[in-house]
Short mmCIF file of C-alpha atoms and ligand atoms in Angstrom, two decimals:
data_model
loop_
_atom_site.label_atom_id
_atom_site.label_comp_id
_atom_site.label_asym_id
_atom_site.label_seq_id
_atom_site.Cartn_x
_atom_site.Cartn_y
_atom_site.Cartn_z
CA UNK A 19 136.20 141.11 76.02
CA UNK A 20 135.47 137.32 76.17
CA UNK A 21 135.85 135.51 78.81
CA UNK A 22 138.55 133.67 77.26
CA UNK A 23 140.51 135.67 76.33
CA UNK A 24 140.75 138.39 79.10
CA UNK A 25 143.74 139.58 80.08
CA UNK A 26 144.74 137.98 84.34
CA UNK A 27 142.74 139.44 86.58
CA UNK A 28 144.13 142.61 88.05
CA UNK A 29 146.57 142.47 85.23
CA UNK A 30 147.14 145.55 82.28
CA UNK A 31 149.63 143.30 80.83
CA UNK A 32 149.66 141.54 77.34
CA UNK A 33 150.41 137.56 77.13
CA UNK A 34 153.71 136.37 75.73
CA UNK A 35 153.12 134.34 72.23
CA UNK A 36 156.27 132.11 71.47
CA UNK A 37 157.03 132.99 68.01
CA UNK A 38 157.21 129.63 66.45
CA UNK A 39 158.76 129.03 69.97
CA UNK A 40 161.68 129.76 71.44
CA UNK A 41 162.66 130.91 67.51
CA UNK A 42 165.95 132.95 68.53
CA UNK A 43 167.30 130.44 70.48
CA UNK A 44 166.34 127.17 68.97
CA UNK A 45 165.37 126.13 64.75
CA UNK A 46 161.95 127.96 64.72
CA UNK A 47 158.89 125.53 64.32
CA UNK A 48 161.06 122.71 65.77
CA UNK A 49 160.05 120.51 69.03
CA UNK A 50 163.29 121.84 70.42
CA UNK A 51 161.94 125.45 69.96
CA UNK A 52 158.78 124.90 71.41
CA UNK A 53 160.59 122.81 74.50
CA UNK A 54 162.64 125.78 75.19
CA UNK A 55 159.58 127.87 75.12
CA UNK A 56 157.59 125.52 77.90
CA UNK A 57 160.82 125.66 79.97
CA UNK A 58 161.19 129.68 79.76
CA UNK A 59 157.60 129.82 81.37
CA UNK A 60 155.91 130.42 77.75
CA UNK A 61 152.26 129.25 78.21
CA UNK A 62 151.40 130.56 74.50
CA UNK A 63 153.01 128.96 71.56
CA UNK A 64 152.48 129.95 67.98
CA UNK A 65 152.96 127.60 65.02
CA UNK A 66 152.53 127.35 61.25
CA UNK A 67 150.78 124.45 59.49
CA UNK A 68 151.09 123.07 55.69
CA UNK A 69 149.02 120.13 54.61
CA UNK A 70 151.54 117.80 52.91
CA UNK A 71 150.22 114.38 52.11
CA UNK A 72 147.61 114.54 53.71
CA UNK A 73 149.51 114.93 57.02
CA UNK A 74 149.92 118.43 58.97
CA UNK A 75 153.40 119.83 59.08
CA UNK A 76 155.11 122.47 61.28
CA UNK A 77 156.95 124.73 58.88
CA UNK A 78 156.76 128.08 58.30
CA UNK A 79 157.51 128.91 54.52
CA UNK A 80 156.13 126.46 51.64
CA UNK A 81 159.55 125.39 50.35
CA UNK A 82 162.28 123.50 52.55
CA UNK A 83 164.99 125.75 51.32
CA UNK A 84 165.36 128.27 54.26
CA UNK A 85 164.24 126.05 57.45
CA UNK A 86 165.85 122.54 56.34
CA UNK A 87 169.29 121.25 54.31
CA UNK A 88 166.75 120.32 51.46
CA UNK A 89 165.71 122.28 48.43
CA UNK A 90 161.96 122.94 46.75
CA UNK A 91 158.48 122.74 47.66
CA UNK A 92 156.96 120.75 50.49
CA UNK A 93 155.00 119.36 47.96
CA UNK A 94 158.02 118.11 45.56
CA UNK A 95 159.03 115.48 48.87
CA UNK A 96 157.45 112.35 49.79
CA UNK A 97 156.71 112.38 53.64
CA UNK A 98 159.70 110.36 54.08
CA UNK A 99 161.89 112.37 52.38
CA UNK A 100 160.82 115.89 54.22
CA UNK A 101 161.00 114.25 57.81
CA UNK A 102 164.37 112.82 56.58
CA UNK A 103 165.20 116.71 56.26
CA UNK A 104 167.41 118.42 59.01
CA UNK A 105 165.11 121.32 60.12
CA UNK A 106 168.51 122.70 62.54
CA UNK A 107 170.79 121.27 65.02
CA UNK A 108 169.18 117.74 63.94
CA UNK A 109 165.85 119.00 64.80
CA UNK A 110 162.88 117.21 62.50
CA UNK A 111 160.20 119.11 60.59
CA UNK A 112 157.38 118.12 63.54
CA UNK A 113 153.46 116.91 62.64
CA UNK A 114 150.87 118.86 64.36
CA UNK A 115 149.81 116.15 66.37
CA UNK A 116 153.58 116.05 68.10
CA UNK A 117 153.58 119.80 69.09
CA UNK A 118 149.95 119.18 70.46
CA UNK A 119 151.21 115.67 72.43
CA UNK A 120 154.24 118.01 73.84
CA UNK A 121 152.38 121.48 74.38
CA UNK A 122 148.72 120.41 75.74
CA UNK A 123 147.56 121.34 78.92
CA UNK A 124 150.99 123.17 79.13
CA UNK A 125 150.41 126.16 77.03
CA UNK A 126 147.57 127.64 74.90
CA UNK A 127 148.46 126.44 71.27
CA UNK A 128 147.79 128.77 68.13
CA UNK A 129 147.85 127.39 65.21
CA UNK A 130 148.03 129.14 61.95
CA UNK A 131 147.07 128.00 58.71
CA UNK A 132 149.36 127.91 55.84
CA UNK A 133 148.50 126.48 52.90
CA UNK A 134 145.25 125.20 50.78
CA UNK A 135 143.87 122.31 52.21
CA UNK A 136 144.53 122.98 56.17
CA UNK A 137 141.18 123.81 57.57
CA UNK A 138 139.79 120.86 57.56
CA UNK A 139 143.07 118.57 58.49
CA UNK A 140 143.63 120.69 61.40
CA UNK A 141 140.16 120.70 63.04
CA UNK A 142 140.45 116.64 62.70
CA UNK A 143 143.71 116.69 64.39
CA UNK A 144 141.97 119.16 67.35
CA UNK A 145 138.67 117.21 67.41
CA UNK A 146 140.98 114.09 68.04
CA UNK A 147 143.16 115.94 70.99
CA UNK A 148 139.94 117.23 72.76
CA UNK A 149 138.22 113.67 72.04
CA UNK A 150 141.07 111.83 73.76
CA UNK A 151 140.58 114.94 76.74
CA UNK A 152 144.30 116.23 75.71
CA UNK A 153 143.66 119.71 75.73
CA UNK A 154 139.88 121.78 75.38
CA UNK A 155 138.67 124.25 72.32
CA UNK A 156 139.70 126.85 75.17
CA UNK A 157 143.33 126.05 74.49
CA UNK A 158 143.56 126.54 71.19
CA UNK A 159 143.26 129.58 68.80
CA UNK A 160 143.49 129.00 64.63
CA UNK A 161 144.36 131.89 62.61
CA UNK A 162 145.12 132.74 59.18
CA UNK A 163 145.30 135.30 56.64
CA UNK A 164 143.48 132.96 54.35
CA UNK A 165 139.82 133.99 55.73
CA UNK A 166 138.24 131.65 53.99
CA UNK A 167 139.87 129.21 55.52
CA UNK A 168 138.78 130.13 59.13
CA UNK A 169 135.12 129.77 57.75
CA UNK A 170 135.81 126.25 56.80
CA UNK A 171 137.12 125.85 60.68
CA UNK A 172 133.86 127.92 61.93
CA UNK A 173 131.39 125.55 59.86
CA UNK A 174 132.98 122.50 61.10
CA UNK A 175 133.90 123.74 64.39
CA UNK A 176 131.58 125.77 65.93
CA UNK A 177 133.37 125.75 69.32
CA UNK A 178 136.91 126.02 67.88
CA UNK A 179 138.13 129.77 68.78
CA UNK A 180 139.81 131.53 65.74
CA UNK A 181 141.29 134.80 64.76
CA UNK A 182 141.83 136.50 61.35
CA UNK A 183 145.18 137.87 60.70
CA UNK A 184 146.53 140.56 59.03
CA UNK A 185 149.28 141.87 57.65
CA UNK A 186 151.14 145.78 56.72
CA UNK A 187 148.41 148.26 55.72
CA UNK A 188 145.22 146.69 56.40
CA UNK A 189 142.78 147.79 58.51
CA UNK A 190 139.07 147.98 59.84
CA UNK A 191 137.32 145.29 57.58
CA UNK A 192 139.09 142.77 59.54
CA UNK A 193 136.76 143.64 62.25
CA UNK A 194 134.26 143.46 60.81
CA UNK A 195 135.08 139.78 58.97
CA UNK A 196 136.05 138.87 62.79
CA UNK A 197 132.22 139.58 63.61
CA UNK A 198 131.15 137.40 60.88
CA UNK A 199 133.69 134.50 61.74
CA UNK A 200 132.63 134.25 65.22
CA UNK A 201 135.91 134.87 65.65
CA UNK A 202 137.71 135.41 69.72
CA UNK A 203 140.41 138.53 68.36
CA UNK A 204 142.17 140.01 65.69
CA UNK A 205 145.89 138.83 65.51
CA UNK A 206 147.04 142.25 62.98
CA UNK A 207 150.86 142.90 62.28
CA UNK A 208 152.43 145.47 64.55
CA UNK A 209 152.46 147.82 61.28
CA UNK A 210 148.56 147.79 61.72
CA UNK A 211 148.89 148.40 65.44
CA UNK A 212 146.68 151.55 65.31
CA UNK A 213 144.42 153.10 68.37
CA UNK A 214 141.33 152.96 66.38
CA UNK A 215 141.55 149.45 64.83
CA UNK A 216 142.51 148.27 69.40
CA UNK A 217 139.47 149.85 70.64
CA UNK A 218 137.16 148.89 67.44
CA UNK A 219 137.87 145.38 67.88
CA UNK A 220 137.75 145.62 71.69
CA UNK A 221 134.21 147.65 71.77
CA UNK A 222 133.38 144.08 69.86
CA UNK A 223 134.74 141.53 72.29
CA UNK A 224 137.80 140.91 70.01
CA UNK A 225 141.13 140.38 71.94
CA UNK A 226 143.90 141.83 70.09
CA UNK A 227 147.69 140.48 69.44
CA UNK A 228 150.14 141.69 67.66
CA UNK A 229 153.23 140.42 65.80
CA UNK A 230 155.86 140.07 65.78
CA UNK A 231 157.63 141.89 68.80
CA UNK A 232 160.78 141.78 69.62
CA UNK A 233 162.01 144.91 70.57
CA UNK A 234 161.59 146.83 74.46
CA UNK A 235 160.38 149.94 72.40
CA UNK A 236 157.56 147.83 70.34
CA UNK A 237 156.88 146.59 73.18
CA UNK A 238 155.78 149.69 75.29
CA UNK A 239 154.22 151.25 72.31
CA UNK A 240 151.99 148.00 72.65
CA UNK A 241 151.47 148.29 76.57
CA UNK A 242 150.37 152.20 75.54
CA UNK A 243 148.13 150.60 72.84
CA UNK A 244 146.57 148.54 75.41
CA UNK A 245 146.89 145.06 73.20
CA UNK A 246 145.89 141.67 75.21
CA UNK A 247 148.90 139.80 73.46
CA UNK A 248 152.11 139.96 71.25
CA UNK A 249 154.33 137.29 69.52
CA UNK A 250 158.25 137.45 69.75
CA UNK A 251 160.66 135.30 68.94
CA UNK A 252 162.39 136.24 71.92
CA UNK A 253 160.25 134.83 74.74
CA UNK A 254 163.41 134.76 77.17
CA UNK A 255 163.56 138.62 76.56
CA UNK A 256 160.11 139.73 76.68
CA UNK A 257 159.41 138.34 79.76
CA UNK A 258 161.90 140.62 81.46
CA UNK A 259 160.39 143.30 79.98
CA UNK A 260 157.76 142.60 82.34
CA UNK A 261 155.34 140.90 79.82
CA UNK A 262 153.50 137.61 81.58
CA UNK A 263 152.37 134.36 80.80
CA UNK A 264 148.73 134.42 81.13
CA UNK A 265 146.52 131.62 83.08
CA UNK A 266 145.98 129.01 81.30
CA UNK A 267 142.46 127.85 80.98
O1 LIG B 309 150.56 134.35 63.60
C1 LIG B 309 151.30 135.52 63.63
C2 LIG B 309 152.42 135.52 62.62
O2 LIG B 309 153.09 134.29 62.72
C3 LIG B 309 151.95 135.73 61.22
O3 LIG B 309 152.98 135.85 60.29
O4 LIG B 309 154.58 135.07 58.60
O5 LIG B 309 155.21 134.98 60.99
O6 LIG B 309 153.52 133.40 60.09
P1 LIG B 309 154.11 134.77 59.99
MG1 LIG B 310 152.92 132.34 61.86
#
């Protein structure tokens, strides 16, 4: 396994991933959620990017309709109109750049790419963090399950550590792809959770994290898989279960 992204020393445990942040408690993707995250003892967040305007926004889904009190696509809004938006409990739809100002230093940041258009964006907006000595590529993961998208990151960020994701039902060629990328892990969907596809990636030097969860039983069947990380929206929750924050690097 990489340096990286070993597991604590003397530790069999998998890192804690905030969900979108503290997503049960607080309007996922919001400030407030990743806040309550820091303050729980979180020192992983995870967060979805759209490119919008040529700005990066933290939202989830590519229409306002079930994060906001708007309606439509991100891309029917002028900037002004979606940061008018009320993203819950008068929470704002965040930019990149204001999760990164807020989380840096604080917790590892992984961002996950959205839409068309984000590779590029994003590694400006992490060039321009680690420039101004706000956080290092070491902090940072990007995902997606748009894999061309990573190799945009990978050509223009050499240092940059990513992960391909995927979803229900797939299975080995992501390993393989993760070879090709460069890339630090897999990040698969707990339906994809398998005991080949764990010690194929880690025979590689891939970390692997799963989403998304957020129940005690998921959770030991991940501890049996021998995973290095999980999300859940539940960060409060899973740390009782005995899950840790890792060291930051
Ligand atoms: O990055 C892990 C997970 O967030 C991927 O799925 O739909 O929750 O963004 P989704
Ligand atoms: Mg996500």
């Amino acid at each position: 396994m990489a340096a990286d992204t070993a597991r604590p020393a003397g530790s069999s445990l998998p890192v804690c991933i905030a969900h979108r942040g503290d997503s049960v408690r607080a309007p996922e993707n919001t400030l407030r959620a990743f806040a309550q995250a820091l303050e729980l003892g979180a020192t992983w967040l995870e967060l979805d990017v759209h490119h919008v305007h040529d700005r990066l926004l933290v939202i989830h889904d590519e229409t306002v309709d079930r994060t906001t009190d708007g309606t439509g696509p991100l891309s029917a809004h002028s900037l002004a109109e979606l940061r008018a938006l009320d993203a819950g409990e008068g929470e704002r739809i965040p930019f990149l750049e204001e999760v990164l100002e807020l989380a840096c230093g604080r917790a590892r940041v992984n961002v996950e790419l959205k839409g068309p258009g984000t590779a590029a964006p994003t590694v400006a907006v992490l060039q321009t963090a680690m420039r101004d000595g706000r956080c290092r590529p070491e902090q940072v993961v990007v995902s997606s399950f748009g894999w061309d998208r990573l190799a945009e990151v990978r050509r223009l960020a050499p240092d940059l550590p990513i992960a391909p994701l995927i979803g229900k039902g797939a299975g080995g060629e992501v390993i393989e792809v993760a070879d090709r990328l460069g890339a630090e892990a897999i990040h698969i969907s707990r339906w994809s959770a398998r005991q080949r596809l764990v010690n194929a990636a880690h025979q590689r030097g891939l970390a692997v994290r799963v989403f998304t969860v957020n129940r005690e039983w998921e959770y030991d069947l991940m501890l049996r898989l021998g995973v290095d990380g999980f999300f859940t929206d539940d960060p409060l929750r899973a740390l009782t279960w005995g899950a840790q924050a890792p060291v930051l690097v």
